[in-house]
PDB file of C-alpha atoms in Angstrom:
ATOM      1  CA  ASP A   1     166.812 -99.695 112.154  1.00 55.00           C
ATOM      2  CA  THR A   2     165.927 -96.021 112.563  1.00 77.00           C
ATOM      3  CA  GLY A   3     169.321 -94.771 113.688  1.00 94.00           C
ATOM      4  CA  VAL A   4     171.802 -92.626 111.728  1.00 96.00           C
ATOM      5  CA  SER A   5     173.133 -94.532 108.728  1.00 97.00           C
ATOM      6  CA  GLN A   6     176.434 -93.964 106.942  1.00 97.00           C
ATOM      7  CA  ASP A   7     177.732 -95.388 103.713  1.00 97.00           C
ATOM      8  CA  PRO A   8     180.196 -96.778 102.946  1.00 97.00           C
ATOM      9  CA  ARG A   9     181.541 -98.142 106.158  1.00 96.00           C
ATOM     10  CA  HIS A  10     185.103 -98.331 104.777  1.00 97.00           C
ATOM     11  CA  LYS A  11     186.732 -96.637 101.878  1.00 98.00           C
ATOM     12  CA  ILE A  12     190.328 -97.090 100.582  1.00 98.00           C
ATOM     13  CA  THR A  13     191.417 -94.659  97.896  1.00 98.00           C
ATOM     14  CA  LYS A  14     194.545 -93.522  96.183  1.00 98.00           C
ATOM     15  CA  ARG A  15     195.961 -90.119  96.913  1.00 98.00           C
ATOM     16  CA  GLY A  16     194.517 -87.547  94.571  1.00 98.00           C
ATOM     17  CA  GLN A  17     191.218 -89.284  94.011  1.00 98.00           C
ATOM     18  CA  ASN A  18     187.843 -87.863  94.992  1.00 98.00           C
ATOM     19  CA  VAL A  19     185.606 -89.605  97.480  1.00 98.00           C
ATOM     20  CA  THR A  20     182.006 -89.052  98.587  1.00 98.00           C
ATOM     21  CA  PHE A  21     180.319 -90.240 101.764  1.00 98.00           C
ATOM     22  CA  ARG A  22     176.619 -90.361 102.492  1.00 98.00           C
ATOM     23  CA  CYS A  23     174.724 -89.872 105.773  1.00 98.00           C
ATOM     24  CA  ASP A  24     171.051 -90.614 106.384  1.00 97.00           C
ATOM     25  CA  PRO A  25     169.914 -89.000 109.619  1.00 96.00           C
ATOM     26  CA  ILE A  26     167.170 -90.110 111.908  1.00 95.00           C
ATOM     27  CA  SER A  27     164.073 -89.330 109.878  1.00 91.00           C
ATOM     28  CA  GLU A  28     162.479 -86.510 111.922  1.00 87.00           C
ATOM     29  CA  HIS A  29     165.829 -84.838 112.816  1.00 92.00           C
ATOM     30  CA  ASN A  30     166.341 -81.422 111.306  1.00 91.00           C
ATOM     31  CA  ARG A  31     170.005 -80.936 112.337  1.00 92.00           C
ATOM     32  CA  LEU A  32     172.859 -82.892 110.829  1.00 94.00           C
ATOM     33  CA  TYR A  33     176.539 -82.699 111.725  1.00 95.00           C
ATOM     34  CA  TRP A  34     179.785 -84.065 110.260  1.00 97.00           C
ATOM     35  CA  TYR A  35     182.828 -84.800 112.448  1.00 97.00           C
ATOM     36  CA  ARG A  36     186.278 -86.268 111.799  1.00 97.00           C
ATOM     37  CA  GLN A  37     188.173 -88.503 114.226  1.00 97.00           C
ATOM     38  CA  THR A  38     191.845 -89.435 113.964  1.00 96.00           C
ATOM     39  CA  LEU A  39     193.531 -92.182 115.907  1.00 92.00           C
ATOM     40  CA  GLY A  40     193.656 -91.535 119.652  1.00 90.00           C
ATOM     41  CA  GLN A  41     191.687 -88.357 119.465  1.00 94.00           C
ATOM     42  CA  GLY A  42     188.124 -87.303 120.126  1.00 96.00           C
ATOM     43  CA  PRO A  43     185.889 -86.413 117.175  1.00 96.00           C
ATOM     44  CA  GLU A  44     186.317 -82.874 115.800  1.00 95.00           C
ATOM     45  CA  PHE A  45     183.494 -80.869 114.391  1.00 94.00           C
ATOM     46  CA  LEU A  46     183.549 -80.170 110.679  1.00 95.00           C
ATOM     47  CA  THR A  47     180.181 -78.666 109.591  1.00 94.00           C
ATOM     48  CA  TYR A  48     176.514 -78.428 110.456  1.00 91.00           C
ATOM     49  CA  PHE A  49     173.153 -78.227 108.655  1.00 93.00           C
ATOM     50  CA  GLN A  50     169.784 -77.099 109.896  1.00 90.00           C
ATOM     51  CA  ASN A  51     167.376 -78.578 107.358  1.00 90.00           C
ATOM     52  CA  GLU A  52     169.056 -77.826 103.994  1.00 91.00           C
ATOM     53  CA  ALA A  53     171.054 -74.777 105.123  1.00 91.00           C
ATOM     54  CA  GLN A  54     174.721 -75.204 105.971  1.00 91.00           C
ATOM     55  CA  LEU A  55     175.024 -72.898 108.932  1.00 88.00           C
ATOM     56  CA  GLU A  56     178.533 -73.451 110.197  1.00 85.00           C
ATOM     57  CA  LYS A  57     181.886 -74.721 108.898  1.00 87.00           C
ATOM     58  CA  SER A  58     184.955 -75.407 111.017  1.00 88.00           C
ATOM     59  CA  ARG A  59     188.410 -74.168 110.073  1.00 86.00           C
ATOM     60  CA  LEU A  60     189.218 -77.870 109.643  1.00 84.00           C
ATOM     61  CA  LEU A  61     187.036 -77.940 106.575  1.00 87.00           C
ATOM     62  CA  SER A  62     189.509 -76.984 103.856  1.00 90.00           C
ATOM     63  CA  ASP A  63     188.362 -75.919 100.340  1.00 93.00           C
ATOM     64  CA  ARG A  64     188.840 -79.553  99.190  1.00 96.00           C
ATOM     65  CA  PHE A  65     185.866 -80.568 101.395  1.00 96.00           C
ATOM     66  CA  SER A  66     182.339 -79.836 100.466  1.00 96.00           C
ATOM     67  CA  ALA A  67     179.084 -80.953 102.114  1.00 96.00           C
ATOM     68  CA  GLU A  68     175.461 -80.799 100.889  1.00 96.00           C
ATOM     69  CA  ARG A  69     172.083 -81.580 102.190  1.00 96.00           C
ATOM     70  CA  PRO A  70     169.991 -80.749  99.213  1.00 91.00           C
ATOM     71  CA  LYS A  71     166.502 -81.604 100.470  1.00 87.00           C
ATOM     72  CA  GLY A  72     167.055 -81.400 104.155  1.00 85.00           C
ATOM     73  CA  SER A  73     167.151 -85.200 104.458  1.00 91.00           C
ATOM     74  CA  PHE A  74     170.360 -87.123 103.611  1.00 96.00           C
ATOM     75  CA  SER A  75     173.736 -85.371 103.347  1.00 98.00           C
ATOM     76  CA  THR A  76     176.891 -85.987 101.362  1.00 98.00           C
ATOM     77  CA  LEU A  77     180.496 -85.100 102.241  1.00 98.00           C
ATOM     78  CA  GLU A  78     182.921 -84.953  99.333  1.00 98.00           C
ATOM     79  CA  ILE A  79     186.742 -84.757  99.606  1.00 98.00           C
ATOM     80  CA  GLN A  80     188.486 -83.757  96.393  1.00 98.00           C
ATOM     81  CA  ARG A  81     192.125 -84.552  95.634  1.00 98.00           C
ATOM     82  CA  THR A  82     192.548 -86.722  98.767  1.00 98.00           C
ATOM     83  CA  GLU A  83     195.700 -86.519 100.739  1.00 97.00           C
ATOM     84  CA  GLN A  84     197.196 -89.084 103.202  1.00 96.00           C
ATOM     85  CA  GLY A  85     196.347 -86.644 106.041  1.00 96.00           C
ATOM     86  CA  ASP A  86     192.659 -87.110 105.216  1.00 97.00           C
ATOM     87  CA  SER A  87     192.771 -90.698 106.511  1.00 98.00           C
ATOM     88  CA  ALA A  88     190.328 -90.721 109.424  1.00 97.00           C
ATOM     89  CA  MET A  89     186.984 -91.823 110.588  1.00 97.00           C
ATOM     90  CA  TYR A  90     184.195 -89.543 109.333  1.00 98.00           C
ATOM     91  CA  LEU A  91     181.223 -89.458 111.632  1.00 97.00           C
ATOM     92  CA  CYS A  92     177.753 -88.088 111.014  1.00 97.00           C
ATOM     93  CA  ALA A  93     175.304 -87.136 113.781  1.00 96.00           C
ATOM     94  CA  SER A  94     171.770 -85.782 113.896  1.00 95.00           C
ATOM     95  CA  SER A  95     169.585 -84.108 116.463  1.00 92.00           C
ATOM     96  CA  LEU A  96     166.069 -82.682 116.712  1.00 88.00           C
ATOM     97  CA  GLY A  97     165.006 -79.216 117.576  1.00 74.00           C
ATOM     98  CA  LYS A  98     165.531 -75.581 116.939  1.00 61.00           C
ATOM     99  CA  ASP A  99     168.062 -75.203 119.692  1.00 62.00           C
ATOM    100  CA  VAL A 100     170.062 -77.775 121.639  1.00 67.00           C
ATOM    101  CA  GLY A 101     169.209 -81.411 121.461  1.00 81.00           C
ATOM    102  CA  GLU A 102     170.805 -84.755 122.101  1.00 91.00           C
ATOM    103  CA  ALA A 103     172.983 -85.810 119.183  1.00 93.00           C
ATOM    104  CA  PHE A 104     173.018 -89.387 117.862  1.00 95.00           C
ATOM    105  CA  PHE A 105     175.891 -90.738 115.806  1.00 96.00           C
ATOM    106  CA  GLY A 106     176.189 -93.084 112.883  1.00 96.00           C
ATOM    107  CA  GLN A 107     178.682 -95.951 112.633  1.00 95.00           C
ATOM    108  CA  GLY A 108     181.119 -93.803 110.696  1.00 96.00           C
ATOM    109  CA  THR A 109     183.002 -94.130 107.409  1.00 97.00           C
ATOM    110  CA  ARG A 110     186.701 -95.110 107.810  1.00 97.00           C
ATOM    111  CA  LEU A 111     188.745 -93.530 105.030  1.00 98.00           C
ATOM    112  CA  THR A 112     192.232 -94.710 104.219  1.00 98.00           C
ATOM    113  CA  VAL A 113     194.246 -92.812 101.646  1.00 98.00           C
ATOM    114  CA  VAL A 114     197.158 -94.737 100.169  1.00 97.00           C
TER     115      VAL A 114
ATOM    116  CA  GLY B   1     187.113 -72.088 122.056  1.00 86.00           C
ATOM    117  CA  ILE B   2     185.885 -74.200 124.961  1.00 91.00           C
ATOM    118  CA  GLN B   3     188.377 -76.686 126.432  1.00 95.00           C
ATOM    119  CA  VAL B   4     187.350 -80.148 127.597  1.00 97.00           C
ATOM    120  CA  GLU B   5     189.618 -82.255 129.758  1.00 98.00           C
ATOM    121  CA  GLN B   6     188.961 -85.841 130.718  1.00 98.00           C
ATOM    122  CA  SER B   7     190.685 -87.850 133.397  1.00 98.00           C
ATOM    123  CA  PRO B   8     192.138 -90.305 133.856  1.00 98.00           C
ATOM    124  CA  PRO B   9     193.362 -90.883 130.267  1.00 97.00           C
ATOM    125  CA  ASP B  10     193.697 -94.608 130.918  1.00 97.00           C
ATOM    126  CA  LEU B  11     192.199 -96.883 133.510  1.00 97.00           C
ATOM    127  CA  ILE B  12     192.665-100.627 134.079  1.00 97.00           C
ATOM    128  CA  LEU B  13     190.347-102.348 136.492  1.00 96.00           C
ATOM    129  CA  GLN B  14     189.341-105.829 137.418  1.00 97.00           C
ATOM    130  CA  GLU B  15     185.885-107.112 136.671  1.00 97.00           C
ATOM    131  CA  GLY B  16     183.499-106.087 139.438  1.00 97.00           C
ATOM    132  CA  ALA B  17     185.273-102.881 140.365  1.00 97.00           C
ATOM    133  CA  ASN B  18     183.715 -99.446 140.403  1.00 97.00           C
ATOM    134  CA  SER B  19     185.113 -96.482 138.517  1.00 96.00           C
ATOM    135  CA  THR B  20     184.711 -92.722 138.280  1.00 97.00           C
ATOM    136  CA  LEU B  21     185.492 -90.815 135.111  1.00 98.00           C
ATOM    137  CA  ARG B  22     185.750 -87.009 135.160  1.00 98.00           C
ATOM    138  CA  CYS B  23     185.129 -84.321 132.617  1.00 98.00           C
ATOM    139  CA  ASN B  24     186.113 -80.701 133.257  1.00 98.00           C
ATOM    140  CA  PHE B  25     185.123 -77.921 130.865  1.00 97.00           C
ATOM    141  CA  SER B  26     186.226 -74.329 130.664  1.00 96.00           C
ATOM    142  CA  ASP B  27     183.028 -72.404 129.964  1.00 93.00           C
ATOM    143  CA  SER B  28     179.287 -72.593 130.551  1.00 92.00           C
ATOM    144  CA  VAL B  29     177.474 -75.231 128.518  1.00 92.00           C
ATOM    145  CA  ASN B  30     173.959 -75.962 127.341  1.00 89.00           C
ATOM    146  CA  ASN B  31     174.667 -79.558 126.219  1.00 91.00           C
ATOM    147  CA  LEU B  32     176.782 -82.267 127.743  1.00 96.00           C
ATOM    148  CA  GLN B  33     176.826 -85.829 126.534  1.00 97.00           C
ATOM    149  CA  TRP B  34     178.700 -88.965 127.602  1.00 98.00           C
ATOM    150  CA  PHE B  35     179.452 -91.592 124.931  1.00 98.00           C
ATOM    151  CA  HIS B  36     181.028 -94.969 124.835  1.00 98.00           C
ATOM    152  CA  GLN B  37     182.894 -95.744 121.631  1.00 96.00           C
ATOM    153  CA  ASN B  38     182.796 -99.413 120.794  1.00 88.00           C
ATOM    154  CA  PRO B  39     185.604-101.278 119.086  1.00 85.00           C
ATOM    155  CA  TRP B  40     184.017-100.658 115.652  1.00 86.00           C
ATOM    156  CA  GLY B  41     184.106 -96.916 116.163  1.00 89.00           C
ATOM    157  CA  GLN B  42     180.428 -96.193 116.810  1.00 89.00           C
ATOM    158  CA  LEU B  43     179.612 -93.699 119.490  1.00 95.00           C
ATOM    159  CA  ILE B  44     176.924 -95.074 121.812  1.00 96.00           C
ATOM    160  CA  ASN B  45     174.857 -92.493 123.759  1.00 96.00           C
ATOM    161  CA  LEU B  46     175.120 -92.961 127.480  1.00 97.00           C
ATOM    162  CA  PHE B  47     173.745 -89.733 128.950  1.00 97.00           C
ATOM    163  CA  TYR B  48     172.484 -86.364 127.783  1.00 95.00           C
ATOM    164  CA  ILE B  49     173.110 -84.376 131.007  1.00 96.00           C
ATOM    165  CA  PRO B  50     173.785 -80.626 130.831  1.00 93.00           C
ATOM    166  CA  SER B  51     173.006 -80.546 134.537  1.00 95.00           C
ATOM    167  CA  GLY B  52     171.764 -82.777 137.339  1.00 97.00           C
ATOM    168  CA  THR B  53     172.028 -86.457 137.933  1.00 98.00           C
ATOM    169  CA  LYS B  54     170.847 -89.457 135.890  1.00 98.00           C
ATOM    170  CA  GLN B  55     171.075 -93.177 136.328  1.00 98.00           C
ATOM    171  CA  ASN B  56     170.743 -96.050 133.848  1.00 97.00           C
ATOM    172  CA  GLY B  57     171.438 -99.426 135.312  1.00 97.00           C
ATOM    173  CA  ARG B  58     174.999 -99.742 136.478  1.00 98.00           C
ATOM    174  CA  LEU B  59     175.855 -96.337 134.995  1.00 98.00           C
ATOM    175  CA  SER B  60     175.090 -92.963 136.477  1.00 98.00           C
ATOM    176  CA  ALA B  61     176.241 -89.418 135.757  1.00 98.00           C
ATOM    177  CA  THR B  62     176.285 -86.094 137.547  1.00 98.00           C
ATOM    178  CA  THR B  63     176.977 -82.640 136.048  1.00 98.00           C
ATOM    179  CA  VAL B  64     177.602 -79.675 138.268  1.00 97.00           C
ATOM    180  CA  ALA B  65     177.273 -76.914 135.712  1.00 94.00           C
ATOM    181  CA  THR B  66     178.172 -74.106 138.092  1.00 95.00           C
ATOM    182  CA  GLU B  67     181.526 -75.732 138.780  1.00 97.00           C
ATOM    183  CA  ARG B  68     182.004 -76.867 135.204  1.00 97.00           C
ATOM    184  CA  TYR B  69     182.541 -80.625 135.641  1.00 98.00           C
ATOM    185  CA  SER B  70     180.740 -83.888 135.059  1.00 98.00           C
ATOM    186  CA  LEU B  71     181.291 -87.373 136.477  1.00 98.00           C
ATOM    187  CA  LEU B  72     180.455 -90.709 135.023  1.00 98.00           C
ATOM    188  CA  TYR B  73     180.198 -93.616 137.462  1.00 98.00           C
ATOM    189  CA  ILE B  74     180.413 -97.225 136.409  1.00 97.00           C
ATOM    190  CA  SER B  75     179.587 -99.807 139.081  1.00 97.00           C
ATOM    191  CA  SER B  76     180.261-103.529 139.081  1.00 97.00           C
ATOM    192  CA  SER B  77     182.376-103.273 135.879  1.00 97.00           C
ATOM    193  CA  GLN B  78     182.086-105.968 133.189  1.00 96.00           C
ATOM    194  CA  THR B  79     184.499-106.796 130.403  1.00 95.00           C
ATOM    195  CA  THR B  80     181.951-105.389 127.957  1.00 94.00           C
ATOM    196  CA  ASP B  81     182.394-101.953 129.558  1.00 96.00           C
ATOM    197  CA  SER B  82     185.885-101.789 127.997  1.00 95.00           C
ATOM    198  CA  GLY B  83     186.403 -99.048 125.446  1.00 95.00           C
ATOM    199  CA  VAL B  84     186.811 -95.356 125.191  1.00 97.00           C
ATOM    200  CA  TYR B  85     184.462 -92.981 126.995  1.00 98.00           C
ATOM    201  CA  PHE B  86     184.022 -89.530 125.714  1.00 98.00           C
ATOM    202  CA  CYS B  87     182.553 -86.362 127.188  1.00 98.00           C
ATOM    203  CA  ALA B  88     181.345 -83.753 124.721  1.00 97.00           C
ATOM    204  CA  VAL B  89     179.969 -80.301 125.337  1.00 95.00           C
ATOM    205  CA  ARG B  90     178.371 -77.371 123.522  1.00 91.00           C
ATOM    206  CA  PRO B  91     179.155 -73.870 124.855  1.00 89.00           C
ATOM    207  CA  LEU B  92     176.213 -71.848 126.077  1.00 85.00           C
ATOM    208  CA  TYR B  93     177.526 -68.702 124.400  1.00 77.00           C
ATOM    209  CA  SER B  94     178.500 -69.895 120.958  1.00 65.00           C
ATOM    210  CA  GLY B  95     179.628 -66.466 119.750  1.00 57.00           C
ATOM    211  CA  GLY B  96     181.320 -67.261 116.500  1.00 49.00           C
ATOM    212  CA  GLY B  97     178.909 -70.101 115.863  1.00 51.00           C
ATOM    213  CA  ALA B  98     180.368 -73.035 117.716  1.00 54.00           C
ATOM    214  CA  ASP B  99     177.205 -75.175 117.313  1.00 73.00           C
ATOM    215  CA  GLY B 100     178.915 -78.515 117.172  1.00 87.00           C
ATOM    216  CA  LEU B 101     179.979 -80.556 120.163  1.00 92.00           C
ATOM    217  CA  THR B 102     183.529 -80.239 121.454  1.00 94.00           C
ATOM    218  CA  PHE B 103     184.914 -83.552 122.615  1.00 96.00           C
ATOM    219  CA  GLY B 104     187.550 -84.416 125.225  1.00 97.00           C
ATOM    220  CA  LYS B 105     190.321 -86.823 124.421  1.00 96.00           C
ATOM    221  CA  GLY B 106     188.527 -89.617 126.172  1.00 97.00           C
ATOM    222  CA  THR B 107     189.232 -92.163 128.944  1.00 98.00           C
ATOM    223  CA  HIS B 108     190.436 -95.561 127.727  1.00 97.00           C
ATOM    224  CA  LEU B 109     188.912 -98.090 130.080  1.00 96.00           C
ATOM    225  CA  ILE B 110     190.073-101.691 130.155  1.00 96.00           C
ATOM    226  CA  ILE B 111     188.206-104.193 132.335  1.00 96.00           C
ATOM    227  CA  GLN B 112     190.155-107.389 132.975  1.00 96.00           C
ATOM    228  CA  PRO B 113     188.403-110.696 133.729  1.00 94.00           C
TER     229      PRO B 113
END
């Protein structure tokens, strides 16, 4: 399977714990995006990488959130000191090209904070 | 930022019926995609259509960029077409760096047998 891969698929954590999610984009794609989706809503943009550079962060990305893409390949999204409001589906997408390209999404990581 | 409105929010049809889903957006765009979200949450790409018309089997889409809307047509609906359909856009003039897609709230489609 050469699509976007995310791990884990599900994560249940206690409030206050740290969690880390991984995203492996389509291999030749240079752009990688993180989104968050809550129940009944469309996905909301969090942050974006072009190769290893993080070029944009949404206001939704509080200082408890950090994302990395150290070698321009896979990316990690860490949430520190999780809160119940962080419960959501976290989606990763990738696209190819310098400018605009079709984005392809992974299956998502569903986070539940108890 | 750019606004995306999808209509109708909910749609219930009998198998075999045709449907039209609409997406209005508030500014010029250089990317527009239609997705189907399956019951497990994955977004399945349907069309990449910043302008023009495309067809794929029973599905087709048209984007009229100058009038800032897009339509998704589903013909001869099947129960497997059920789910949430999202329209997502990227503004042409990103200004403060709005590179990510902005999604509408989706249309929840239920196809009854």
